[in-house]
mmCIF file with all atom_site columns, C-alpha atoms and ligand atoms in Angstrom:
data_model
loop_
_atom_site.group_PDB
_atom_site.id
_atom_site.type_symbol
_atom_site.label_atom_id
_atom_site.label_alt_id
_atom_site.label_comp_id
_atom_site.label_asym_id
_atom_site.label_entity_id
_atom_site.label_seq_id
_atom_site.pdbx_PDB_ins_code
_atom_site.Cartn_x
_atom_site.Cartn_y
_atom_site.Cartn_z
_atom_site.occupancy
_atom_site.B_iso_or_equiv
_atom_site.pdbx_formal_charge
_atom_site.auth_seq_id
_atom_site.auth_comp_id
_atom_site.auth_asym_id
_atom_site.auth_atom_id
_atom_site.pdbx_PDB_model_num
ATOM   1   C CA  . MET H 1 1   ? 114.496 163.237 126.106 1.00 93.00 ? 1   MET H CA  1
ATOM   2   C CA  . ILE H 1 2   ? 116.228 166.203 127.753 1.00 96.00 ? 2   ILE H CA  1
ATOM   3   C CA  . ASN H 1 3   ? 119.280 166.616 129.934 1.00 96.00 ? 3   ASN H CA  1
ATOM   4   C CA  . ILE H 1 4   ? 119.310 168.935 132.932 1.00 95.00 ? 4   ILE H CA  1
ATOM   5   C CA  . LEU H 1 5   ? 122.646 169.188 134.718 1.00 94.00 ? 5   LEU H CA  1
ATOM   6   C CA  . ASP H 1 6   ? 123.658 165.556 135.428 1.00 94.00 ? 6   ASP H CA  1
ATOM   7   C CA  . LYS H 1 7   ? 120.224 163.981 134.917 1.00 96.00 ? 7   LYS H CA  1
ATOM   8   C CA  . THR H 1 8   ? 118.115 162.767 131.995 1.00 97.00 ? 8   THR H CA  1
ATOM   9   C CA  . PHE H 1 9   ? 114.377 163.377 131.858 1.00 97.00 ? 9   PHE H CA  1
ATOM   10  C CA  . VAL H 1 10  ? 111.748 161.969 129.499 1.00 98.00 ? 10  VAL H CA  1
ATOM   11  C CA  . PRO H 1 11  ? 108.366 163.424 128.446 1.00 98.00 ? 11  PRO H CA  1
ATOM   12  C CA  . PHE H 1 12  ? 105.627 162.706 130.987 1.00 98.00 ? 12  PHE H CA  1
ATOM   13  C CA  . ILE H 1 13  ? 102.632 165.087 130.617 1.00 98.00 ? 13  ILE H CA  1
ATOM   14  C CA  . SER H 1 14  ? 102.280 167.115 127.415 1.00 98.00 ? 14  SER H CA  1
ATOM   15  C CA  . GLN H 1 15  ? 101.501 170.822 127.286 1.00 98.00 ? 15  GLN H CA  1
ATOM   16  C CA  . GLU H 1 16  ? 98.137  170.017 125.621 1.00 98.00 ? 16  GLU H CA  1
ATOM   17  C CA  . LYS H 1 17  ? 97.121  167.648 128.428 1.00 98.00 ? 17  LYS H CA  1
ATOM   18  C CA  . ILE H 1 18  ? 98.227  170.117 131.108 1.00 98.00 ? 18  ILE H CA  1
ATOM   19  C CA  . GLU H 1 19  ? 96.336  173.019 129.583 1.00 98.00 ? 19  GLU H CA  1
ATOM   20  C CA  . HIS H 1 20  ? 93.215  170.928 128.975 1.00 98.00 ? 20  HIS H CA  1
ATOM   21  C CA  . ARG H 1 21  ? 93.198  169.770 132.598 1.00 98.00 ? 21  ARG H CA  1
ATOM   22  C CA  . ILE H 1 22  ? 93.819  173.300 133.914 1.00 98.00 ? 22  ILE H CA  1
ATOM   23  C CA  . ALA H 1 23  ? 90.819  174.497 131.876 1.00 98.00 ? 23  ALA H CA  1
ATOM   24  C CA  . GLU H 1 24  ? 88.717  171.811 133.576 1.00 98.00 ? 24  GLU H CA  1
ATOM   25  C CA  . LEU H 1 25  ? 89.892  172.917 137.025 1.00 98.00 ? 25  LEU H CA  1
ATOM   26  C CA  . ALA H 1 26  ? 89.174  176.543 136.113 1.00 98.00 ? 26  ALA H CA  1
ATOM   27  C CA  . SER H 1 27  ? 85.580  175.647 135.146 1.00 98.00 ? 27  SER H CA  1
ATOM   28  C CA  . LEU H 1 28  ? 85.060  173.798 138.423 1.00 98.00 ? 28  LEU H CA  1
ATOM   29  C CA  . ILE H 1 29  ? 86.402  176.734 140.448 1.00 98.00 ? 29  ILE H CA  1
ATOM   30  C CA  . THR H 1 30  ? 84.326  179.216 138.442 1.00 98.00 ? 30  THR H CA  1
ATOM   31  C CA  . LYS H 1 31  ? 81.188  177.198 139.196 1.00 98.00 ? 31  LYS H CA  1
ATOM   32  C CA  . ASP H 1 32  ? 82.022  176.593 142.870 1.00 98.00 ? 32  ASP H CA  1
ATOM   33  C CA  . TYR H 1 33  ? 82.810  180.261 143.567 1.00 98.00 ? 33  TYR H CA  1
ATOM   34  C CA  . GLU H 1 34  ? 80.031  181.881 141.529 1.00 97.00 ? 34  GLU H CA  1
ATOM   35  C CA  . GLY H 1 35  ? 79.053  185.172 143.192 1.00 96.00 ? 35  GLY H CA  1
ATOM   36  C CA  . CYS H 1 36  ? 82.201  185.148 145.407 1.00 96.00 ? 36  CYS H CA  1
ATOM   37  C CA  . CYS H 1 37  ? 85.399  187.155 145.170 1.00 97.00 ? 37  CYS H CA  1
ATOM   38  C CA  . PRO H 1 38  ? 88.018  184.563 146.157 1.00 98.00 ? 38  PRO H CA  1
ATOM   39  C CA  . VAL H 1 39  ? 91.600  185.300 147.135 1.00 98.00 ? 39  VAL H CA  1
ATOM   40  C CA  . PHE H 1 40  ? 94.131  183.098 145.343 1.00 98.00 ? 40  PHE H CA  1
ATOM   41  C CA  . ILE H 1 41  ? 97.327  182.529 147.292 1.00 98.00 ? 41  ILE H CA  1
ATOM   42  C CA  . VAL H 1 42  ? 100.021 181.502 144.824 1.00 98.00 ? 42  VAL H CA  1
ATOM   43  C CA  . VAL H 1 43  ? 102.954 179.638 146.358 1.00 97.00 ? 43  VAL H CA  1
ATOM   44  C CA  . LEU H 1 44  ? 106.115 180.672 144.503 1.00 96.00 ? 44  LEU H CA  1
ATOM   45  C CA  . ASN H 1 45  ? 108.283 179.685 142.795 1.00 95.00 ? 45  ASN H CA  1
ATOM   46  C CA  . GLY H 1 46  ? 107.001 176.393 141.418 1.00 96.00 ? 46  GLY H CA  1
ATOM   47  C CA  . SER H 1 47  ? 103.366 177.307 140.803 1.00 98.00 ? 47  SER H CA  1
ATOM   48  C CA  . PHE H 1 48  ? 103.887 180.431 138.690 1.00 98.00 ? 48  PHE H CA  1
ATOM   49  C CA  . LEU H 1 49  ? 102.965 178.859 135.323 1.00 98.00 ? 49  LEU H CA  1
ATOM   50  C CA  . PHE H 1 50  ? 100.085 176.781 136.726 1.00 98.00 ? 50  PHE H CA  1
ATOM   51  C CA  . ALA H 1 51  ? 98.699  179.850 138.514 1.00 98.00 ? 51  ALA H CA  1
ATOM   52  C CA  . SER H 1 52  ? 98.879  182.106 135.462 1.00 98.00 ? 52  SER H CA  1
ATOM   53  C CA  . GLU H 1 53  ? 97.220  179.534 133.198 1.00 98.00 ? 53  GLU H CA  1
ATOM   54  C CA  . LEU H 1 54  ? 94.529  178.834 135.815 1.00 98.00 ? 54  LEU H CA  1
ATOM   55  C CA  . VAL H 1 55  ? 93.530  182.332 136.892 1.00 98.00 ? 55  VAL H CA  1
ATOM   56  C CA  . LYS H 1 56  ? 93.269  183.703 133.366 1.00 98.00 ? 56  LYS H CA  1
ATOM   57  C CA  . LYS H 1 57  ? 90.598  181.067 132.682 1.00 98.00 ? 57  LYS H CA  1
ATOM   58  C CA  . ILE H 1 58  ? 88.531  182.041 135.753 1.00 98.00 ? 58  ILE H CA  1
ATOM   59  C CA  . PRO H 1 59  ? 86.277  184.996 134.844 1.00 98.00 ? 59  PRO H CA  1
ATOM   60  C CA  . LEU H 1 60  ? 85.436  185.890 138.465 1.00 97.00 ? 60  LEU H CA  1
ATOM   61  C CA  . SER H 1 61  ? 86.354  189.006 140.304 1.00 98.00 ? 61  SER H CA  1
ATOM   62  C CA  . CYS H 1 62  ? 89.234  187.839 142.491 1.00 98.00 ? 62  CYS H CA  1
ATOM   63  C CA  . GLU H 1 63  ? 92.412  188.889 144.241 1.00 97.00 ? 63  GLU H CA  1
ATOM   64  C CA  . ILE H 1 64  ? 95.790  187.232 143.767 1.00 97.00 ? 64  ILE H CA  1
ATOM   65  C CA  . ASN H 1 65  ? 98.478  187.192 146.433 1.00 97.00 ? 65  ASN H CA  1
ATOM   66  C CA  . PHE H 1 66  ? 101.934 185.719 145.827 1.00 97.00 ? 66  PHE H CA  1
ATOM   67  C CA  . ILE H 1 67  ? 103.785 184.164 148.734 1.00 97.00 ? 67  ILE H CA  1
ATOM   68  C CA  . ARG H 1 68  ? 106.969 182.237 149.353 1.00 95.00 ? 68  ARG H CA  1
ATOM   69  C CA  . LEU H 1 69  ? 107.847 179.916 152.161 1.00 92.00 ? 69  LEU H CA  1
ATOM   70  C CA  . SER H 1 70  ? 111.090 180.803 153.896 1.00 85.00 ? 70  SER H CA  1
ATOM   71  C CA  . SER H 1 71  ? 113.973 178.443 153.281 1.00 71.00 ? 71  SER H CA  1
ATOM   72  C CA  . TYR H 1 72  ? 115.008 179.305 156.818 1.00 58.00 ? 72  TYR H CA  1
ATOM   73  C CA  . SER H 1 73  ? 113.649 176.565 158.990 1.00 53.00 ? 73  SER H CA  1
ATOM   74  C CA  . GLN H 1 74  ? 113.537 176.181 162.675 1.00 53.00 ? 74  GLN H CA  1
ATOM   75  C CA  . THR H 1 75  ? 113.469 172.748 164.293 1.00 48.00 ? 75  THR H CA  1
ATOM   76  C CA  . THR H 1 76  ? 110.804 172.206 166.917 1.00 50.00 ? 76  THR H CA  1
ATOM   77  C CA  . SER H 1 77  ? 109.184 169.133 168.425 1.00 46.00 ? 77  SER H CA  1
ATOM   78  C CA  . THR H 1 78  ? 106.864 169.071 165.417 1.00 51.00 ? 78  THR H CA  1
ATOM   79  C CA  . GLY H 1 79  ? 109.654 169.297 162.834 1.00 56.00 ? 79  GLY H CA  1
ATOM   80  C CA  . THR H 1 80  ? 110.670 172.222 160.660 1.00 68.00 ? 80  THR H CA  1
ATOM   81  C CA  . VAL H 1 81  ? 108.618 175.391 160.577 1.00 65.00 ? 81  VAL H CA  1
ATOM   82  C CA  . ARG H 1 82  ? 108.753 177.552 157.456 1.00 82.00 ? 82  ARG H CA  1
ATOM   83  C CA  . GLU H 1 83  ? 107.418 181.081 157.645 1.00 89.00 ? 83  GLU H CA  1
ATOM   84  C CA  . ILE H 1 84  ? 105.164 182.701 155.041 1.00 92.00 ? 84  ILE H CA  1
ATOM   85  C CA  . ILE H 1 85  ? 106.777 185.643 153.224 1.00 93.00 ? 85  ILE H CA  1
ATOM   86  C CA  . GLY H 1 86  ? 104.593 188.183 151.395 1.00 91.00 ? 86  GLY H CA  1
ATOM   87  C CA  . MET H 1 87  ? 101.175 187.483 152.883 1.00 90.00 ? 87  MET H CA  1
ATOM   88  C CA  . ASP H 1 88  ? 100.024 191.072 152.622 1.00 82.00 ? 88  ASP H CA  1
ATOM   89  C CA  . GLU H 1 89  ? 96.339  190.474 151.931 1.00 83.00 ? 89  GLU H CA  1
ATOM   90  C CA  . ASN H 1 90  ? 93.910  190.506 154.875 1.00 92.00 ? 90  ASN H CA  1
ATOM   91  C CA  . ILE H 1 91  ? 92.140  187.177 154.373 1.00 97.00 ? 91  ILE H CA  1
ATOM   92  C CA  . GLN H 1 92  ? 89.940  187.248 157.450 1.00 97.00 ? 92  GLN H CA  1
ATOM   93  C CA  . GLY H 1 93  ? 86.419  186.235 156.380 1.00 98.00 ? 93  GLY H CA  1
ATOM   94  C CA  . ARG H 1 94  ? 87.530  185.615 152.759 1.00 98.00 ? 94  ARG H CA  1
ATOM   95  C CA  . ASP H 1 95  ? 87.269  182.554 150.524 1.00 98.00 ? 95  ASP H CA  1
ATOM   96  C CA  . VAL H 1 96  ? 90.842  181.446 149.950 1.00 98.00 ? 96  VAL H CA  1
ATOM   97  C CA  . ILE H 1 97  ? 92.237  179.073 147.314 1.00 98.00 ? 97  ILE H CA  1
ATOM   98  C CA  . ILE H 1 98  ? 95.897  178.097 147.691 1.00 98.00 ? 98  ILE H CA  1
ATOM   99  C CA  . ILE H 1 99  ? 97.615  177.400 144.349 1.00 98.00 ? 99  ILE H CA  1
ATOM   100 C CA  . GLU H 1 100 ? 100.540 174.960 144.603 1.00 98.00 ? 100 GLU H CA  1
ATOM   101 C CA  . ASP H 1 101 ? 102.648 173.099 142.039 1.00 97.00 ? 101 ASP H CA  1
ATOM   102 C CA  . ILE H 1 102 ? 102.893 169.714 143.740 1.00 97.00 ? 102 ILE H CA  1
ATOM   103 C CA  . VAL H 1 103 ? 101.873 168.014 146.959 1.00 96.00 ? 103 VAL H CA  1
ATOM   104 C CA  . ASP H 1 104 ? 104.393 165.274 147.688 1.00 94.00 ? 104 ASP H CA  1
ATOM   105 C CA  . THR H 1 105 ? 104.615 164.251 151.377 1.00 93.00 ? 105 THR H CA  1
ATOM   106 C CA  . GLY H 1 106 ? 101.999 166.910 152.152 1.00 94.00 ? 106 GLY H CA  1
ATOM   107 C CA  . LEU H 1 107 ? 104.088 168.298 155.029 1.00 92.00 ? 107 LEU H CA  1
ATOM   108 C CA  . THR H 1 108 ? 104.563 171.708 153.395 1.00 92.00 ? 108 THR H CA  1
ATOM   109 C CA  . MET H 1 109 ? 100.861 172.059 152.545 1.00 95.00 ? 109 MET H CA  1
ATOM   110 C CA  . SER H 1 110 ? 99.634  170.916 155.927 1.00 94.00 ? 110 SER H CA  1
ATOM   111 C CA  . GLN H 1 111 ? 101.856 173.484 157.687 1.00 92.00 ? 111 GLN H CA  1
ATOM   112 C CA  . LEU H 1 112 ? 100.776 176.171 155.247 1.00 95.00 ? 112 LEU H CA  1
ATOM   113 C CA  . LEU H 1 113 ? 97.095  175.302 155.753 1.00 96.00 ? 113 LEU H CA  1
ATOM   114 C CA  . ASN H 1 114 ? 97.495  175.632 159.528 1.00 94.00 ? 114 ASN H CA  1
ATOM   115 C CA  . LYS H 1 115 ? 99.073  179.053 159.134 1.00 94.00 ? 115 LYS H CA  1
ATOM   116 C CA  . ILE H 1 116 ? 96.427  180.224 156.686 1.00 96.00 ? 116 ILE H CA  1
ATOM   117 C CA  . LYS H 1 117 ? 93.582  178.901 158.859 1.00 96.00 ? 117 LYS H CA  1
ATOM   118 C CA  . ALA H 1 118 ? 94.995  180.871 161.827 1.00 95.00 ? 118 ALA H CA  1
ATOM   119 C CA  . LEU H 1 119 ? 94.275  184.038 159.784 1.00 96.00 ? 119 LEU H CA  1
ATOM   120 C CA  . GLU H 1 120 ? 90.557  183.130 159.971 1.00 97.00 ? 120 GLU H CA  1
ATOM   121 C CA  . PRO H 1 121 ? 89.443  182.960 156.338 1.00 98.00 ? 121 PRO H CA  1
ATOM   122 C CA  . LYS H 1 122 ? 85.803  182.068 155.702 1.00 98.00 ? 122 LYS H CA  1
ATOM   123 C CA  . SER H 1 123 ? 86.964  179.017 153.729 1.00 98.00 ? 123 SER H CA  1
ATOM   124 C CA  . VAL H 1 124 ? 90.208  177.590 152.395 1.00 98.00 ? 124 VAL H CA  1
ATOM   125 C CA  . GLU H 1 125 ? 90.754  175.068 149.598 1.00 98.00 ? 125 GLU H CA  1
ATOM   126 C CA  . VAL H 1 126 ? 93.813  173.752 147.775 1.00 98.00 ? 126 VAL H CA  1
ATOM   127 C CA  . ALA H 1 127 ? 94.413  173.657 144.013 1.00 98.00 ? 127 ALA H CA  1
ATOM   128 C CA  . THR H 1 128 ? 97.506  171.659 143.105 1.00 98.00 ? 128 THR H CA  1
ATOM   129 C CA  . LEU H 1 129 ? 98.696  170.788 139.622 1.00 98.00 ? 129 LEU H CA  1
ATOM   130 C CA  . LEU H 1 130 ? 100.277 167.511 140.736 1.00 98.00 ? 130 LEU H CA  1
ATOM   131 C CA  . HIS H 1 131 ? 99.868  165.130 143.632 1.00 98.00 ? 131 HIS H CA  1
ATOM   132 C CA  . LYS H 1 132 ? 101.831 161.975 144.521 1.00 96.00 ? 132 LYS H CA  1
ATOM   133 C CA  . PRO H 1 133 ? 99.360  159.896 146.589 1.00 96.00 ? 133 PRO H CA  1
ATOM   134 C CA  . GLU H 1 134 ? 101.964 157.220 147.428 1.00 95.00 ? 134 GLU H CA  1
ATOM   135 C CA  . ALA H 1 135 ? 104.271 159.823 148.986 1.00 93.00 ? 135 ALA H CA  1
ATOM   136 C CA  . LEU H 1 136 ? 101.685 161.421 151.272 1.00 92.00 ? 136 LEU H CA  1
ATOM   137 C CA  . LYS H 1 137 ? 102.700 161.303 154.944 1.00 92.00 ? 137 LYS H CA  1
ATOM   138 C CA  . THR H 1 138 ? 99.971  163.455 156.416 1.00 92.00 ? 138 THR H CA  1
ATOM   139 C CA  . PRO H 1 139 ? 96.352  163.841 155.272 1.00 92.00 ? 139 PRO H CA  1
ATOM   140 C CA  . VAL H 1 140 ? 95.745  166.972 153.204 1.00 95.00 ? 140 VAL H CA  1
ATOM   141 C CA  . ASN H 1 141 ? 92.341  167.952 151.894 1.00 95.00 ? 141 ASN H CA  1
ATOM   142 C CA  . MET H 1 142 ? 92.897  168.864 148.222 1.00 97.00 ? 142 MET H CA  1
ATOM   143 C CA  . ARG H 1 143 ? 89.755  169.946 146.404 1.00 98.00 ? 143 ARG H CA  1
ATOM   144 C CA  . TYR H 1 144 ? 91.306  170.604 142.996 1.00 98.00 ? 144 TYR H CA  1
ATOM   145 C CA  . VAL H 1 145 ? 94.006  168.204 141.748 1.00 98.00 ? 145 VAL H CA  1
ATOM   146 C CA  . GLY H 1 146 ? 95.342  168.372 138.191 1.00 98.00 ? 146 GLY H CA  1
ATOM   147 C CA  . PHE H 1 147 ? 97.047  164.981 137.979 1.00 98.00 ? 147 PHE H CA  1
ATOM   148 C CA  . GLU H 1 148 ? 97.766  162.194 140.449 1.00 98.00 ? 148 GLU H CA  1
ATOM   149 C CA  . ILE H 1 149 ? 101.194 160.835 139.562 1.00 98.00 ? 149 ILE H CA  1
ATOM   150 C CA  . ALA H 1 150 ? 103.512 158.041 140.700 1.00 97.00 ? 150 ALA H CA  1
ATOM   151 C CA  . ASN H 1 151 ? 106.193 158.760 143.276 1.00 95.00 ? 151 ASN H CA  1
ATOM   152 C CA  . ARG H 1 152 ? 108.818 159.895 140.746 1.00 96.00 ? 152 ARG H CA  1
ATOM   153 C CA  . PHE H 1 153 ? 110.767 163.156 140.376 1.00 96.00 ? 153 PHE H CA  1
ATOM   154 C CA  . VAL H 1 154 ? 109.361 165.537 137.780 1.00 97.00 ? 154 VAL H CA  1
ATOM   155 C CA  . VAL H 1 155 ? 110.439 168.867 136.268 1.00 97.00 ? 155 VAL H CA  1
ATOM   156 C CA  . GLY H 1 156 ? 108.959 171.465 133.958 1.00 98.00 ? 156 GLY H CA  1
ATOM   157 C CA  . TYR H 1 157 ? 105.905 173.702 133.886 1.00 98.00 ? 157 TYR H CA  1
ATOM   158 C CA  . GLY H 1 158 ? 107.250 175.618 136.886 1.00 98.00 ? 158 GLY H CA  1
ATOM   159 C CA  . LEU H 1 159 ? 109.011 172.751 138.639 1.00 97.00 ? 159 LEU H CA  1
ATOM   160 C CA  . ASP H 1 160 ? 112.804 172.752 138.771 1.00 96.00 ? 160 ASP H CA  1
ATOM   161 C CA  . TYR H 1 161 ? 115.752 170.481 139.222 1.00 96.00 ? 161 TYR H CA  1
ATOM   162 C CA  . ASP H 1 162 ? 118.366 172.450 141.146 1.00 94.00 ? 162 ASP H CA  1
ATOM   163 C CA  . GLY H 1 163 ? 116.966 175.723 139.798 1.00 94.00 ? 163 GLY H CA  1
ATOM   164 C CA  . ILE H 1 164 ? 116.766 174.602 136.147 1.00 96.00 ? 164 ILE H CA  1
ATOM   165 C CA  . GLY H 1 165 ? 113.772 173.522 134.055 1.00 97.00 ? 165 GLY H CA  1
ATOM   166 C CA  . ARG H 1 166 ? 110.992 175.779 135.329 1.00 97.00 ? 166 ARG H CA  1
ATOM   167 C CA  . ASN H 1 167 ? 110.432 177.259 131.849 1.00 98.00 ? 167 ASN H CA  1
ATOM   168 C CA  . LEU H 1 168 ? 109.763 173.906 130.145 1.00 98.00 ? 168 LEU H CA  1
ATOM   169 C CA  . ASP H 1 169 ? 106.252 173.994 128.663 1.00 97.00 ? 169 ASP H CA  1
ATOM   170 C CA  . ALA H 1 170 ? 105.526 170.359 129.565 1.00 98.00 ? 170 ALA H CA  1
ATOM   171 C CA  . ILE H 1 171 ? 106.276 168.007 132.458 1.00 98.00 ? 171 ILE H CA  1
ATOM   172 C CA  . TYR H 1 172 ? 109.193 165.570 132.269 1.00 98.00 ? 172 TYR H CA  1
ATOM   173 C CA  . VAL H 1 173 ? 110.080 162.694 134.582 1.00 98.00 ? 173 VAL H CA  1
ATOM   174 C CA  . LEU H 1 174 ? 113.502 161.486 135.668 1.00 97.00 ? 174 LEU H CA  1
ATOM   175 C CA  . ALA H 1 175 ? 114.516 158.588 133.406 1.00 96.00 ? 175 ALA H CA  1
ATOM   176 C CA  . GLU H 1 176 ? 114.688 155.259 135.226 1.00 82.00 ? 176 GLU H CA  1
HETATM 177 P P1  . 5GP Q 2 .   ? 106.052 168.170 150.361 1.00 90.81 ? 1   5GP Q P1  1
HETATM 178 O O1  . 5GP Q 2 .   ? 106.144 168.965 151.626 1.00 90.81 ? 1   5GP Q O1  1
HETATM 179 O O2  . 5GP Q 2 .   ? 104.628 167.912 149.904 1.00 90.81 ? 1   5GP Q O2  1
HETATM 180 O O3  . 5GP Q 2 .   ? 106.836 166.896 150.457 1.00 90.81 ? 1   5GP Q O3  1
HETATM 181 O O4  . 5GP Q 2 .   ? 106.852 168.961 149.290 1.00 90.81 ? 1   5GP Q O4  1
HETATM 182 C C1  . 5GP Q 2 .   ? 106.339 169.846 148.399 1.00 90.81 ? 1   5GP Q C1  1
HETATM 183 C C2  . 5GP Q 2 .   ? 107.472 170.532 147.680 1.00 90.81 ? 1   5GP Q C2  1
HETATM 184 O O5  . 5GP Q 2 .   ? 108.524 169.620 147.331 1.00 90.81 ? 1   5GP Q O5  1
HETATM 185 C C3  . 5GP Q 2 .   ? 106.959 171.088 146.366 1.00 90.81 ? 1   5GP Q C3  1
HETATM 186 O O6  . 5GP Q 2 .   ? 106.437 172.386 146.514 1.00 90.81 ? 1   5GP Q O6  1
HETATM 187 C C4  . 5GP Q 2 .   ? 108.210 171.039 145.501 1.00 90.81 ? 1   5GP Q C4  1
HETATM 188 O O7  . 5GP Q 2 .   ? 108.962 172.192 145.700 1.00 90.81 ? 1   5GP Q O7  1
HETATM 189 C C5  . 5GP Q 2 .   ? 109.002 169.853 146.033 1.00 90.81 ? 1   5GP Q C5  1
HETATM 190 N N1  . 5GP Q 2 .   ? 108.793 168.631 145.224 1.00 90.81 ? 1   5GP Q N1  1
HETATM 191 C C6  . 5GP Q 2 .   ? 108.164 167.500 145.597 1.00 90.81 ? 1   5GP Q C6  1
HETATM 192 N N2  . 5GP Q 2 .   ? 108.168 166.590 144.608 1.00 90.81 ? 1   5GP Q N2  1
HETATM 193 C C7  . 5GP Q 2 .   ? 108.813 167.167 143.564 1.00 90.81 ? 1   5GP Q C7  1
HETATM 194 C C8  . 5GP Q 2 .   ? 109.124 166.708 142.232 1.00 90.81 ? 1   5GP Q C8  1
HETATM 195 O O8  . 5GP Q 2 .   ? 108.828 165.592 141.784 1.00 90.81 ? 1   5GP Q O8  1
HETATM 196 N N3  . 5GP Q 2 .   ? 109.793 167.604 141.457 1.00 90.81 ? 1   5GP Q N3  1
HETATM 197 C C9  . 5GP Q 2 .   ? 110.160 168.845 141.878 1.00 90.81 ? 1   5GP Q C9  1
HETATM 198 N N4  . 5GP Q 2 .   ? 110.803 169.623 141.009 1.00 90.81 ? 1   5GP Q N4  1
HETATM 199 N N5  . 5GP Q 2 .   ? 109.883 169.297 143.119 1.00 90.81 ? 1   5GP Q N5  1
HETATM 200 C C10 . 5GP Q 2 .   ? 109.210 168.463 143.957 1.00 90.81 ? 1   5GP Q C10 1
#
């Protein structure tokens, strides 16, 4: 059990399980992209540990681009629009794999996918460490999913609660 700010969290997914599953995802990606030079787009901040553990287990020639989504959001008829910051790689005609920490409602990923697709990559796939199927509000095609979890708030392994907890080496869930 750990306390972060005003909340209590309990162990949920151990470091061993996380690393074992990431190794499995890395093997799948290595097989699927044999002979290619994919571009990984790492969505900061939450996916930094997942991305580093994943890419070091993929022995392909590849490029890695780190992006953030602006916290500035603009309200339009379709909801909030977050801009991509740091997309300095030309991905036209490239095989792209987006690395994300968690897909919850899917709204962030579906907007990001639309923006990435507008840059005309040859292909684009999603690798997410966690996914909450019950929370999904819009369909998102996720080829590589680490763990499907219940609709509960988690921290650790890159994920934060109010800025704290990203450095935890395992995933913890908010105590009920
Ligand atoms: P979505 O647009 O899919 O609802 O939201 C995705 C973002 O919400 C993630 O990138 C993450 O920042 C945040 N998020 C969703 N669920 C959780 C959770 O259980 N824990 C933490 N720390 N962040 C979450």
